[in-house]
mmCIF file of C-alpha atoms in Angstrom:
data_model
loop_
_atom_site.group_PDB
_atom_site.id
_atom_site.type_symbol
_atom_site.label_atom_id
_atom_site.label_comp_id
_atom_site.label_asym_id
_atom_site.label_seq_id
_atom_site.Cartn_x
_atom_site.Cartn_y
_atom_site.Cartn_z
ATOM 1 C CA UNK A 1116 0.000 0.000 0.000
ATOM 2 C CA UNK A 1117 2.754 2.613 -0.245
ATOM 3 C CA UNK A 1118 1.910 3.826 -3.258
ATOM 4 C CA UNK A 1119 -1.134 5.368 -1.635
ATOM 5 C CA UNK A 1120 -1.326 8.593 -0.438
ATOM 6 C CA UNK A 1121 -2.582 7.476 2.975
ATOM 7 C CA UNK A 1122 -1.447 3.983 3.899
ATOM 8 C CA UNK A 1123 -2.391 2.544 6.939
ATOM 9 C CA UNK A 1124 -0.242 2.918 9.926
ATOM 10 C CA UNK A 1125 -1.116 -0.460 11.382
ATOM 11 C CA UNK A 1126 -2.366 -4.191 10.088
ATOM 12 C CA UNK A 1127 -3.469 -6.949 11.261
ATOM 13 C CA UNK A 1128 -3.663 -10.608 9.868
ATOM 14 C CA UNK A 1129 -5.378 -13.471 11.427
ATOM 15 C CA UNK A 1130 -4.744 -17.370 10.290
ATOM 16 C CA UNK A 1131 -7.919 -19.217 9.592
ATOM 17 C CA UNK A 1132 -5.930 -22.043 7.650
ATOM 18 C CA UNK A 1133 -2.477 -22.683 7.694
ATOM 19 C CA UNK A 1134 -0.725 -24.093 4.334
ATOM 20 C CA UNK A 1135 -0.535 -27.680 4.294
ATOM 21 C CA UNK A 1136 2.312 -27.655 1.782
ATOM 22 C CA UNK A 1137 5.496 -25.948 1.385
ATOM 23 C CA UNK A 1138 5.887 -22.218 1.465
ATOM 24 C CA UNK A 1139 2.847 -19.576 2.014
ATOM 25 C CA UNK A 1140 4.666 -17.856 4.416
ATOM 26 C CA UNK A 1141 4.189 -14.371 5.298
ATOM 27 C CA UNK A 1142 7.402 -12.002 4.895
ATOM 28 C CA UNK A 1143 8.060 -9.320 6.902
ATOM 29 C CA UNK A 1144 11.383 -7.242 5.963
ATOM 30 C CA UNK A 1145 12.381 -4.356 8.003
ATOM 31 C CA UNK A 1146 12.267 -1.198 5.353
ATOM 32 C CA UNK A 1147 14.779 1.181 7.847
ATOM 33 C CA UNK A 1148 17.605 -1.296 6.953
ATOM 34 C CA UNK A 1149 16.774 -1.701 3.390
ATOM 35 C CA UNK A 1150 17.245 2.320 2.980
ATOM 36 C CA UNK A 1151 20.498 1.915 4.667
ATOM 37 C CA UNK A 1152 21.759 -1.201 2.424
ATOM 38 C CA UNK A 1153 21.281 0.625 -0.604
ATOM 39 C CA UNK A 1154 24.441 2.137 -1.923
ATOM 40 C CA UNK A 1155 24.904 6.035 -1.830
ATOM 41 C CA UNK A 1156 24.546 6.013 -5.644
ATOM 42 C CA UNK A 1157 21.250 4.350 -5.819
ATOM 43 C CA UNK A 1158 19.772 6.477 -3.244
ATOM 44 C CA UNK A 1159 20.565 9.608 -4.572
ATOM 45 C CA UNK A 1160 19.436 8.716 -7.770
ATOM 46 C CA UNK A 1161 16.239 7.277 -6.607
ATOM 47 C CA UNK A 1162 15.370 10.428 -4.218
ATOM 48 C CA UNK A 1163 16.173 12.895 -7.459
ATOM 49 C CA UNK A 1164 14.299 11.250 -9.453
ATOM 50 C CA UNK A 1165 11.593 9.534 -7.654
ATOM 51 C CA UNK A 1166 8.996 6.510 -8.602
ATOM 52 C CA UNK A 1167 6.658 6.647 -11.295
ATOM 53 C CA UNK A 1168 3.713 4.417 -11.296
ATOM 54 C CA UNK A 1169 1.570 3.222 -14.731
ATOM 55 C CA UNK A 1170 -1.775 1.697 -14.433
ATOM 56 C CA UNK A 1171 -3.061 0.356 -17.839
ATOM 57 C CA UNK A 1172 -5.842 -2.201 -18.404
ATOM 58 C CA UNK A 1173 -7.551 -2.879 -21.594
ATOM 59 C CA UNK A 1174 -11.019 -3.420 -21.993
ATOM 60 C CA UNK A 1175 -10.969 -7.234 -22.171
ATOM 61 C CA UNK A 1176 -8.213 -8.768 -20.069
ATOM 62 C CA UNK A 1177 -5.321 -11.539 -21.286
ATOM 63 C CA UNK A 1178 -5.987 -15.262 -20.952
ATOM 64 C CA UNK A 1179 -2.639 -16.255 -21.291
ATOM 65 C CA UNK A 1180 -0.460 -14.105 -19.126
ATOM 66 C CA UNK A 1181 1.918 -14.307 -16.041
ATOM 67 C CA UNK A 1182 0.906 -10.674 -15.401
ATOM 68 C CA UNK A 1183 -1.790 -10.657 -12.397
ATOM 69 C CA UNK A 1184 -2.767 -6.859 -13.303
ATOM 70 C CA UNK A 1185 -3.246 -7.748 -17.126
ATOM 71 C CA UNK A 1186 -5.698 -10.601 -16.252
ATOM 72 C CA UNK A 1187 -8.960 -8.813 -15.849
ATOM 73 C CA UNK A 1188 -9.975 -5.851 -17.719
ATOM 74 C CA UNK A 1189 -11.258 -2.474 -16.472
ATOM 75 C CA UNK A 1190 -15.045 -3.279 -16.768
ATOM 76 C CA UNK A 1191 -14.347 -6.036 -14.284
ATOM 77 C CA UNK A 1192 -12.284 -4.041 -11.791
ATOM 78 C CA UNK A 1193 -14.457 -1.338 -11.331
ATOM 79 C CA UNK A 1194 -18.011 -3.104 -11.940
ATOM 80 C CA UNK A 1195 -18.892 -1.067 -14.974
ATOM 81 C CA UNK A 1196 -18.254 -0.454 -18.478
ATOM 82 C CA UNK A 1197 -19.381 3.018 -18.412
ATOM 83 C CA UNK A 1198 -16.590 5.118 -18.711
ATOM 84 C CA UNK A 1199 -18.383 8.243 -16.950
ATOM 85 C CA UNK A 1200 -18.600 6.134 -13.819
ATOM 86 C CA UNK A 1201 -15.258 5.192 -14.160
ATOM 87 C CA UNK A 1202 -14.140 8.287 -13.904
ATOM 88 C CA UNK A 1203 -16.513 9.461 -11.448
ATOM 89 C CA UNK A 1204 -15.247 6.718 -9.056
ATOM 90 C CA UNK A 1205 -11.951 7.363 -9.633
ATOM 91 C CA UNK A 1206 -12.251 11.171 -8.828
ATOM 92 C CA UNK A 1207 -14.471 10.354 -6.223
ATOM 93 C CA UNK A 1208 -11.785 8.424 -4.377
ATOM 94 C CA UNK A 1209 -8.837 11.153 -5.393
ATOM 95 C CA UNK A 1210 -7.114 8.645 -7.439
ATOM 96 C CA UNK A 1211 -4.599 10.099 -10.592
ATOM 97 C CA UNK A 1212 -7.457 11.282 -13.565
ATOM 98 C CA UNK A 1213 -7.663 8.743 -15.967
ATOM 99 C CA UNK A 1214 -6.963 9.053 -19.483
ATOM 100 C CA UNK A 1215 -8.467 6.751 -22.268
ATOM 101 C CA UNK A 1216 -6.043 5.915 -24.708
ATOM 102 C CA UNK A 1217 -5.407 2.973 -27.640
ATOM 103 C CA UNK A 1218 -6.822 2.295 -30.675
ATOM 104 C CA UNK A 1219 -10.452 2.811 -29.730
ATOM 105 C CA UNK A 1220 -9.532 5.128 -26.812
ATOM 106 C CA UNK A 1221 -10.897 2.068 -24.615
ATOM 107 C CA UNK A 1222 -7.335 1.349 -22.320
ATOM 108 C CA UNK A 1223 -7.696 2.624 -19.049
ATOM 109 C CA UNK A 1224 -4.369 4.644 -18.045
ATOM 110 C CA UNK A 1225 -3.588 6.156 -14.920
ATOM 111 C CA UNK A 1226 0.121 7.615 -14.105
ATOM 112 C CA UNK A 1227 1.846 9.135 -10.769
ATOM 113 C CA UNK A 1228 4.895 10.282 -9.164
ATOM 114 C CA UNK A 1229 5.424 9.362 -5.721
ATOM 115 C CA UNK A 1230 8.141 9.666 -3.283
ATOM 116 C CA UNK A 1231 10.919 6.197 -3.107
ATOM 117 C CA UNK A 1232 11.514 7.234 1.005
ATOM 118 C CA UNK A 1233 9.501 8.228 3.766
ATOM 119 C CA UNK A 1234 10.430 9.381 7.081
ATOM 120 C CA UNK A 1235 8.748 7.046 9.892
ATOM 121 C CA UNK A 1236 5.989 9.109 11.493
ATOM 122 C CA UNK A 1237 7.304 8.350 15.132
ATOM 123 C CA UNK A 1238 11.234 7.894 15.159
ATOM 124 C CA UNK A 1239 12.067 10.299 12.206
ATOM 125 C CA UNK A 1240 14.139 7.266 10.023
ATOM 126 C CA UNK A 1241 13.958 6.778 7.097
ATOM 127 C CA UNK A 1242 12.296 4.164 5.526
ATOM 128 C CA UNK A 1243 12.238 2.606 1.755
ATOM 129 C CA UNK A 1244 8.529 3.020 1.237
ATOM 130 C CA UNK A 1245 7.964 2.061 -2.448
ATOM 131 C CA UNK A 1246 6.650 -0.371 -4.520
ATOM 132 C CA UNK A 1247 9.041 -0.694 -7.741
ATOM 133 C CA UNK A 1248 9.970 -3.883 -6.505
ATOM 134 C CA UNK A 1249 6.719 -5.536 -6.975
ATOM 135 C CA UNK A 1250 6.035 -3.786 -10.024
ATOM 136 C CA UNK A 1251 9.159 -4.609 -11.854
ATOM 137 C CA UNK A 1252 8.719 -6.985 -15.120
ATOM 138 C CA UNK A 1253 11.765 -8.631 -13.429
ATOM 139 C CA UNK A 1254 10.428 -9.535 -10.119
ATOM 140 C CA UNK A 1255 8.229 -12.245 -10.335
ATOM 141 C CA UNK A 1256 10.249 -14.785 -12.059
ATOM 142 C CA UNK A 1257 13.773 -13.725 -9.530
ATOM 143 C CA UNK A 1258 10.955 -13.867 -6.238
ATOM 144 C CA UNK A 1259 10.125 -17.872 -7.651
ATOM 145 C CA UNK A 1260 13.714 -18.210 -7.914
ATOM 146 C CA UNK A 1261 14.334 -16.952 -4.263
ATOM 147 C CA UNK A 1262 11.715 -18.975 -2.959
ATOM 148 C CA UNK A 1263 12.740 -21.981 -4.274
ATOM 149 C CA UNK A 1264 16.336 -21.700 -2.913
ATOM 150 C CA UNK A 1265 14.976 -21.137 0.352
ATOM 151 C CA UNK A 1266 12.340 -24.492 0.407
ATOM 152 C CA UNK A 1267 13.126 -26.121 -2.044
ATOM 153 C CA UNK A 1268 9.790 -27.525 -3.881
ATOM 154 C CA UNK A 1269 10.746 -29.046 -7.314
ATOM 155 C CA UNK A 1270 7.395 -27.326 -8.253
ATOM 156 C CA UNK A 1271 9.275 -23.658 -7.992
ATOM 157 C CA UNK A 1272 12.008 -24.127 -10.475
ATOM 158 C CA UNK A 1273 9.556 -25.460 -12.876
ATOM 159 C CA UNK A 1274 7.839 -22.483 -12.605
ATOM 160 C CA UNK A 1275 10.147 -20.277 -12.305
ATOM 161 C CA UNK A 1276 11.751 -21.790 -15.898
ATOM 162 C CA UNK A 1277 8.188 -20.996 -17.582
ATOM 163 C CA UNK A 1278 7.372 -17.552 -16.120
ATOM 164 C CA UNK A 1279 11.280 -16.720 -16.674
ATOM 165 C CA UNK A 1280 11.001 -17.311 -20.819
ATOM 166 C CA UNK A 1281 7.702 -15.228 -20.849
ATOM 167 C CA UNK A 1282 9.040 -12.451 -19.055
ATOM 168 C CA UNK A 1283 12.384 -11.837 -20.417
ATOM 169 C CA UNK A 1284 10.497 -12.297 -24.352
ATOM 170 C CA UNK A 1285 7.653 -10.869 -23.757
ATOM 171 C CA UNK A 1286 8.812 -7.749 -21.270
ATOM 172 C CA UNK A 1287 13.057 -8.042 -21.865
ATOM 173 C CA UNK A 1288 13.364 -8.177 -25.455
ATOM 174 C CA UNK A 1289 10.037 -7.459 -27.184
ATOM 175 C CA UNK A 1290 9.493 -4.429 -24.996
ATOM 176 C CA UNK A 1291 6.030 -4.974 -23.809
ATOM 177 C CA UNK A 1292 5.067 -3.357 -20.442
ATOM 178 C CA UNK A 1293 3.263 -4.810 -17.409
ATOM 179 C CA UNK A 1294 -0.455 -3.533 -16.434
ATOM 180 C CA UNK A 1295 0.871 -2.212 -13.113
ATOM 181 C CA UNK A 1296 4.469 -1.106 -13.863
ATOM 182 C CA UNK A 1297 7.275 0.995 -12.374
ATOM 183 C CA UNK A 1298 10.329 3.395 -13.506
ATOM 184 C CA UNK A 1299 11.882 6.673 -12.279
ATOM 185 C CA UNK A 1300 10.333 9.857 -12.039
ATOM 186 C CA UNK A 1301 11.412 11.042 -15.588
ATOM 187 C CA UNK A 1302 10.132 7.407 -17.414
ATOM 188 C CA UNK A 1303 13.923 5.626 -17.562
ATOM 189 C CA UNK A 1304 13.904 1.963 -16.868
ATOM 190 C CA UNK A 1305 15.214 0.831 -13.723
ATOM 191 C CA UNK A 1306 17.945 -1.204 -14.896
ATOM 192 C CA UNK A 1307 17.899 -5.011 -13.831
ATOM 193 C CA UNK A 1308 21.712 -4.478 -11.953
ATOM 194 C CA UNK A 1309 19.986 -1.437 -9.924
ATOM 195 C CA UNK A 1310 16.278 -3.852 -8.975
ATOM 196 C CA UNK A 1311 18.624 -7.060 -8.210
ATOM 197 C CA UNK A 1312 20.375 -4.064 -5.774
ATOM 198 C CA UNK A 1313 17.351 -2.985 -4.239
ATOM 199 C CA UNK A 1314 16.426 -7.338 -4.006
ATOM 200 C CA UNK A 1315 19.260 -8.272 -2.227
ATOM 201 C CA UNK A 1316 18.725 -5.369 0.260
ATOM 202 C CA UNK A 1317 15.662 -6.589 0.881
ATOM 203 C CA UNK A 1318 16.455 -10.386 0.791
ATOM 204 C CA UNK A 1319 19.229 -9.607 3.449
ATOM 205 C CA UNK A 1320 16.367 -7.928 6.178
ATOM 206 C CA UNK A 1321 13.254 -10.226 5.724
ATOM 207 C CA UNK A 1322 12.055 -12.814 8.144
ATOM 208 C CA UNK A 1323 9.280 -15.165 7.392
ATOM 209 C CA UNK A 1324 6.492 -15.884 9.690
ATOM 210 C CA UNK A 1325 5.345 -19.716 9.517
ATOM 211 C CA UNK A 1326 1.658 -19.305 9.971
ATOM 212 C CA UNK A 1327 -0.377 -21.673 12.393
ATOM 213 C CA UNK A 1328 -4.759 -21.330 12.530
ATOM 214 C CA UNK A 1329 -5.854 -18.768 15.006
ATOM 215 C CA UNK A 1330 -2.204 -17.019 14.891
ATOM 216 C CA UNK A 1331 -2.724 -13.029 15.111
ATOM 217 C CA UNK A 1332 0.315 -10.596 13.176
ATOM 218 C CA UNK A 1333 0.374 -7.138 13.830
ATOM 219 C CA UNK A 1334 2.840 -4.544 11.769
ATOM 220 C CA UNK A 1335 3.989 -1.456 11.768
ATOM 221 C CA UNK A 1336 2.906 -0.426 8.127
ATOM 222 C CA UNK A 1337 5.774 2.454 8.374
ATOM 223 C CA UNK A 1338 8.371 0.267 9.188
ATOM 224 C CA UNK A 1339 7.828 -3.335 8.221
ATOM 225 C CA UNK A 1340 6.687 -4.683 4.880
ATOM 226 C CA UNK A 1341 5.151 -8.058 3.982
ATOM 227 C CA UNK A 1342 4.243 -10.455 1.029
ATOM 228 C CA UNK A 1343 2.675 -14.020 1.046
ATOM 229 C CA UNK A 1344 5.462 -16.250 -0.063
ATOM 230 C CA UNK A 1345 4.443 -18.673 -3.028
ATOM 231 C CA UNK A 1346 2.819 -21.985 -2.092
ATOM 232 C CA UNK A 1347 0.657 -24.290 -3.907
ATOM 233 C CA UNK A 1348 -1.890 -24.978 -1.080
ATOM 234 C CA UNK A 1349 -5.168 -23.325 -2.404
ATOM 235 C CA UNK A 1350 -6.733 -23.902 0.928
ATOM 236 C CA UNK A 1351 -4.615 -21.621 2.326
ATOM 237 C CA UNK A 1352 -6.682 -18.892 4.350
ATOM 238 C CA UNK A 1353 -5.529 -15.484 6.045
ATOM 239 C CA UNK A 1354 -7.175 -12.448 6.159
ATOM 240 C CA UNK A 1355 -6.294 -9.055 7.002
ATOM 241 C CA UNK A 1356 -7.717 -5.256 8.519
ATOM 242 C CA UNK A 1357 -5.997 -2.346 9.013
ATOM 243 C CA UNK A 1358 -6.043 1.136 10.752
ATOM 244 C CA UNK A 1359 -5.288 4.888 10.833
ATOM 245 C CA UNK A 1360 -4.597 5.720 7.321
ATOM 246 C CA UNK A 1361 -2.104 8.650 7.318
ATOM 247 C CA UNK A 1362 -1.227 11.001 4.953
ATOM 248 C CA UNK A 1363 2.487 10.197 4.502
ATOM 249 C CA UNK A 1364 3.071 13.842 2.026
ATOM 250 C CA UNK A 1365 2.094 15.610 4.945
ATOM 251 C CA UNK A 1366 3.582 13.200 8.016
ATOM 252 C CA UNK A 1367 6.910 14.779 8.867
ATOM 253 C CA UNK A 1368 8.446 14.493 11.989
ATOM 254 C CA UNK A 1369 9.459 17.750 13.743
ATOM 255 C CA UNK A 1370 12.547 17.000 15.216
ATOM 256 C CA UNK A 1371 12.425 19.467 17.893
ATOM 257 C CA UNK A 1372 9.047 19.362 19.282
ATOM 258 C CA UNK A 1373 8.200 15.241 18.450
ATOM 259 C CA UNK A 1374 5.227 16.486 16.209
ATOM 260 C CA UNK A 1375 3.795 15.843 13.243
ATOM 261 C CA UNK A 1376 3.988 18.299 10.785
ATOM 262 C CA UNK A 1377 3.405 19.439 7.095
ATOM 263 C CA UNK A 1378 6.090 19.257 5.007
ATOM 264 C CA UNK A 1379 5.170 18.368 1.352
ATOM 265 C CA UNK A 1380 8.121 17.556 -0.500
ATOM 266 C CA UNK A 1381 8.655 18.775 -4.433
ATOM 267 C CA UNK A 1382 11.067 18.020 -7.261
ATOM 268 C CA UNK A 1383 14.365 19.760 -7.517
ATOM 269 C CA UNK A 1384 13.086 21.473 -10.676
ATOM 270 C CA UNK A 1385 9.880 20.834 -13.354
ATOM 271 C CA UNK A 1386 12.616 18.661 -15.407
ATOM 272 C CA UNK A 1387 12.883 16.235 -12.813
ATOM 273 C CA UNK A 1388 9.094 15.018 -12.917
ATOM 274 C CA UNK A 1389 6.213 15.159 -15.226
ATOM 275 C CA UNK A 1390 3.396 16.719 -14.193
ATOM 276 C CA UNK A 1391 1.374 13.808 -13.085
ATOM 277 C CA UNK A 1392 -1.269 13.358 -10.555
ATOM 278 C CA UNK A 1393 0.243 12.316 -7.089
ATOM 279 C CA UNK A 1394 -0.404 8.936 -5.202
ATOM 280 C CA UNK A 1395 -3.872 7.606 -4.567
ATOM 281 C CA UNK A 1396 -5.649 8.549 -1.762
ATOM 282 C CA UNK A 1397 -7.583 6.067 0.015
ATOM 283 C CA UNK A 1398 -6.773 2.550 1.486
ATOM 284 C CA UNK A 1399 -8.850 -0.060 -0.011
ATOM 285 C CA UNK A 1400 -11.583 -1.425 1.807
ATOM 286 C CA UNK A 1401 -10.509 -4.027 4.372
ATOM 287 C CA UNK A 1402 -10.847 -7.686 3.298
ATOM 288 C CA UNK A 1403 -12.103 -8.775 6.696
ATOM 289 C CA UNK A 1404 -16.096 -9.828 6.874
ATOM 290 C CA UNK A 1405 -17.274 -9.288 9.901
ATOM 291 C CA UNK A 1406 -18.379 -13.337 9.601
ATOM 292 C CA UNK A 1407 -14.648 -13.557 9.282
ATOM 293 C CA UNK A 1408 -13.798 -11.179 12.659
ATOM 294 C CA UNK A 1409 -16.426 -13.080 14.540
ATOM 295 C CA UNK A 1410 -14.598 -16.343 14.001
ATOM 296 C CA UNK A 1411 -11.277 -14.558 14.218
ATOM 297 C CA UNK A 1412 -12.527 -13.765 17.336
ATOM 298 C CA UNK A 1413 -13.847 -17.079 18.434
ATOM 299 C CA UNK A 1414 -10.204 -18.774 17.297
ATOM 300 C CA UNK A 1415 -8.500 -15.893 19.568
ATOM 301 C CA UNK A 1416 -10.755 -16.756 22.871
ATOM 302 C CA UNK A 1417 -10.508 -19.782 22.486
ATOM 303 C CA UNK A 1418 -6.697 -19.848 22.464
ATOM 304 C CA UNK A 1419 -6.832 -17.457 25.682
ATOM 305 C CA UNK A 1420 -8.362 -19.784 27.447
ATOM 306 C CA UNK A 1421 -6.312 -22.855 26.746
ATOM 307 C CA UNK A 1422 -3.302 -20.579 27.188
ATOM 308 C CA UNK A 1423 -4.768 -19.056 30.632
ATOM 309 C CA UNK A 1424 -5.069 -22.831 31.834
ATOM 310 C CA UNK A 1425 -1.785 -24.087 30.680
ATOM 311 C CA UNK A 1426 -0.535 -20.611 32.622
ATOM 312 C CA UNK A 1427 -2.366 -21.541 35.481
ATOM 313 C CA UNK A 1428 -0.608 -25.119 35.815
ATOM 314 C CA UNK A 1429 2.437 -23.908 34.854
ATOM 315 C CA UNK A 1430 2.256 -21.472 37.945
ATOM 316 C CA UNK A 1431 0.969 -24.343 40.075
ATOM 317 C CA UNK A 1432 3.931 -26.312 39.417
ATOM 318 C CA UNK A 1433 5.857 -23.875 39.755
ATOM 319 C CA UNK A 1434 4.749 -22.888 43.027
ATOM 320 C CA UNK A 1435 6.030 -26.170 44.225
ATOM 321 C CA UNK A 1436 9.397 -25.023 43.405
ATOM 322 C CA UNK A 1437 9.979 -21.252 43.586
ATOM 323 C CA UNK A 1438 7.827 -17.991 44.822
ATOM 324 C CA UNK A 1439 8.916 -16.587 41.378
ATOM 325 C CA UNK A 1440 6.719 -16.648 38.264
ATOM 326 C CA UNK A 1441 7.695 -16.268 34.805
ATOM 327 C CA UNK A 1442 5.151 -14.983 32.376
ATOM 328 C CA UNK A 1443 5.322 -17.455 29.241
ATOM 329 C CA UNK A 1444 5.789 -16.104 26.008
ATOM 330 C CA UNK A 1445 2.227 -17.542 24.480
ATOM 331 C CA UNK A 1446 0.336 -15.433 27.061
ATOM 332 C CA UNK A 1447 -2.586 -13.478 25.305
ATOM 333 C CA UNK A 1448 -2.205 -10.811 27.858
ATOM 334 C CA UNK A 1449 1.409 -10.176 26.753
ATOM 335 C CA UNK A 1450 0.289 -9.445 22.981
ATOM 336 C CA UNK A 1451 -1.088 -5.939 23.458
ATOM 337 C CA UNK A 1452 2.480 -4.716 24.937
ATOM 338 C CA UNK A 1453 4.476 -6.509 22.160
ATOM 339 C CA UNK A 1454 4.143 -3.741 19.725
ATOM 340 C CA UNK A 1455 7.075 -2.259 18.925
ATOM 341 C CA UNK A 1456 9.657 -1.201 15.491
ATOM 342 C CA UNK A 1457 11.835 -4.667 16.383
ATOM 343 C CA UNK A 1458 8.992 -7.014 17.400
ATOM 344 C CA UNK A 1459 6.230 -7.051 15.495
ATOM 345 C CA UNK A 1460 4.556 -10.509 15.676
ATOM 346 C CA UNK A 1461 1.710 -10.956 18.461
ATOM 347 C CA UNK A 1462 0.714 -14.457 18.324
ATOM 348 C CA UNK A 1463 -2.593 -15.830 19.947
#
């Protein structure tokens, strides 16, 4: 979500089903050390230039693709064919205007600049807060490759073998672009030496959190990214809600008083950037039903109380031993306090 213009600050993900198989995952990489793996270079020329996002769907989307965005057309994303009420939904929600563009002026196009750094809104630091990583042609087939180093499921280099000959024809060397797609400010590519850069910066801070059912993950959104990792369990189930959306062109922390203030950021100079709509304003509507909270809910009490009775003999036996009690780590009372920039999993 950090090409919005206000991304949550906080989000939380419940487990209703675990993956069976291999892999599914949830990764969590700390974006403060990924700013300061980068090399000088790269970070200068990413903060001159800045992140430009494209948005293009066609009217009828691809059957045979490896590109998620490309698979359904506009009608289908926003529940209309009517152009008008595209565009009334789309100014509605402060999203980039959209332009109409192709042969029959029937592609939906939207473009915009947006910052490759924030500050975080609390402890000033900065923070890669982008997303030209996930919308690099390059990224999907080098993430299979990644994940298949890491589990190794004969399934992954298969894959990654088929999706790695589409991309590098169809995107590499026949010059196609992706339906969600990302370059500098000023429209350059960036290069595939510069995205395997900003990979292995990430690869070298991420953590991966092995899900179990009724397990509860909360995130900093300002600090901590995360991504399923690829699995071929289907049944695989976990939802997400989030909180306090906030505005990160106007979050700037005031050094000397703690506070937030405006600051709104511009180019060096009208050469630097097009003159494109900024980011997007809203955060999607959450994905949690509240069918889905209720047994979220159930799953969490439930745990509570087996973990309140396993306490409760646990202090019992210890009692025999020592006056001194230890809280254990799986208490549900601890998870409220264990909310912080280094820990950031809360487990029920």
């Amino acid at each position: 979500m950090s090409f919005l213009r206000s991304p949550p600050r906080q989000l939380y993900f419940g487990c209703m089903k675990a993956s069976s198989k291999p892999g599914g995952e949830t990764a969590l990489c700390d974006f403060r050390k990924v700013y300061r793996d980068l090399s000088p270079e790269l970070r200068e020329k990413l903060a001159t230039k800045k992140i430009k996002y494209t948005r293009k769907h066609a009217k009828v989307g691809e059957r045979f693709t490896y590109d998620v965005g490309a698979m359904l057309g506009w009608p289908q994303l926003f529940g209309t064919s009517d152009k008008k009420e595209v565009e009334r939904i789309t100014k509605e929600e402060n999203a980039p205007p959209v332009q109409w563009v192709g042969e029959n002026q029937d592609c939906f196009l939207q473009e915009w600049i947006d910052e490759p750094f924030q500050q975080h809104p609390v402890t000033g630091e900065h923070v890669w807060f982008n997303h030209s990583q996930v919308f690099h042609w390059t990224t999907f087939p080098m993430e299979l490759w990644h994940s298949f180093t890491r589990i190794k499921d004969i399934h992954l280099i298969f894959h990654f073998i088929l999706v790695s000959l589409f991309t590098f024809i169809k995107y590499g060397f026949l010059g196609y672009k992706m339906a969600l797609n990302t370059t500098f400010g000023d429209g350059t590519p960036i290069s595939f030496q510069e995205m395997n850069e900003i990979r292995r910066a990430i690869h070298k801070n991420m953590t991966y959190s092995r899900w179990q059912k009724g397990d509860i993950l909360c995130i900093d959104n300002f600090s901590t990214s995360h991504g399923r990792q690829p699995t071929y369990d289907r049944s695989r189930q976990v939802i997400v809600a989030w909180s306090q959306p906030l505005d990160k062109n106007q979050a700037q922390l005031d050094q000397g008083t703690g506070l937030l203030t405006s600051n709104k950021t511009t180019a060096n100079s009208e050469a630097d950037v097009p003159d494109l709509m900024e980011s997007p304003d809203n955060s999607p509507l959450s994905t949690l039903t509240k069918e889905e909270a209720q047994e979220l809910k159930q799953l969490f009490l439930t745990n509570r109380f087996e973990d309140q009775m396993a306490m409760a003999f646990s202090k019992r036996e210890q009692s025999k031993k020592t006056s001194v009690h230890k809280r254990l780590s799986s208490c549900p009372t601890l998870a409220a306090s264990v909310f912080s920039t280094d820990e950031v999993t809360a487990s029920a």
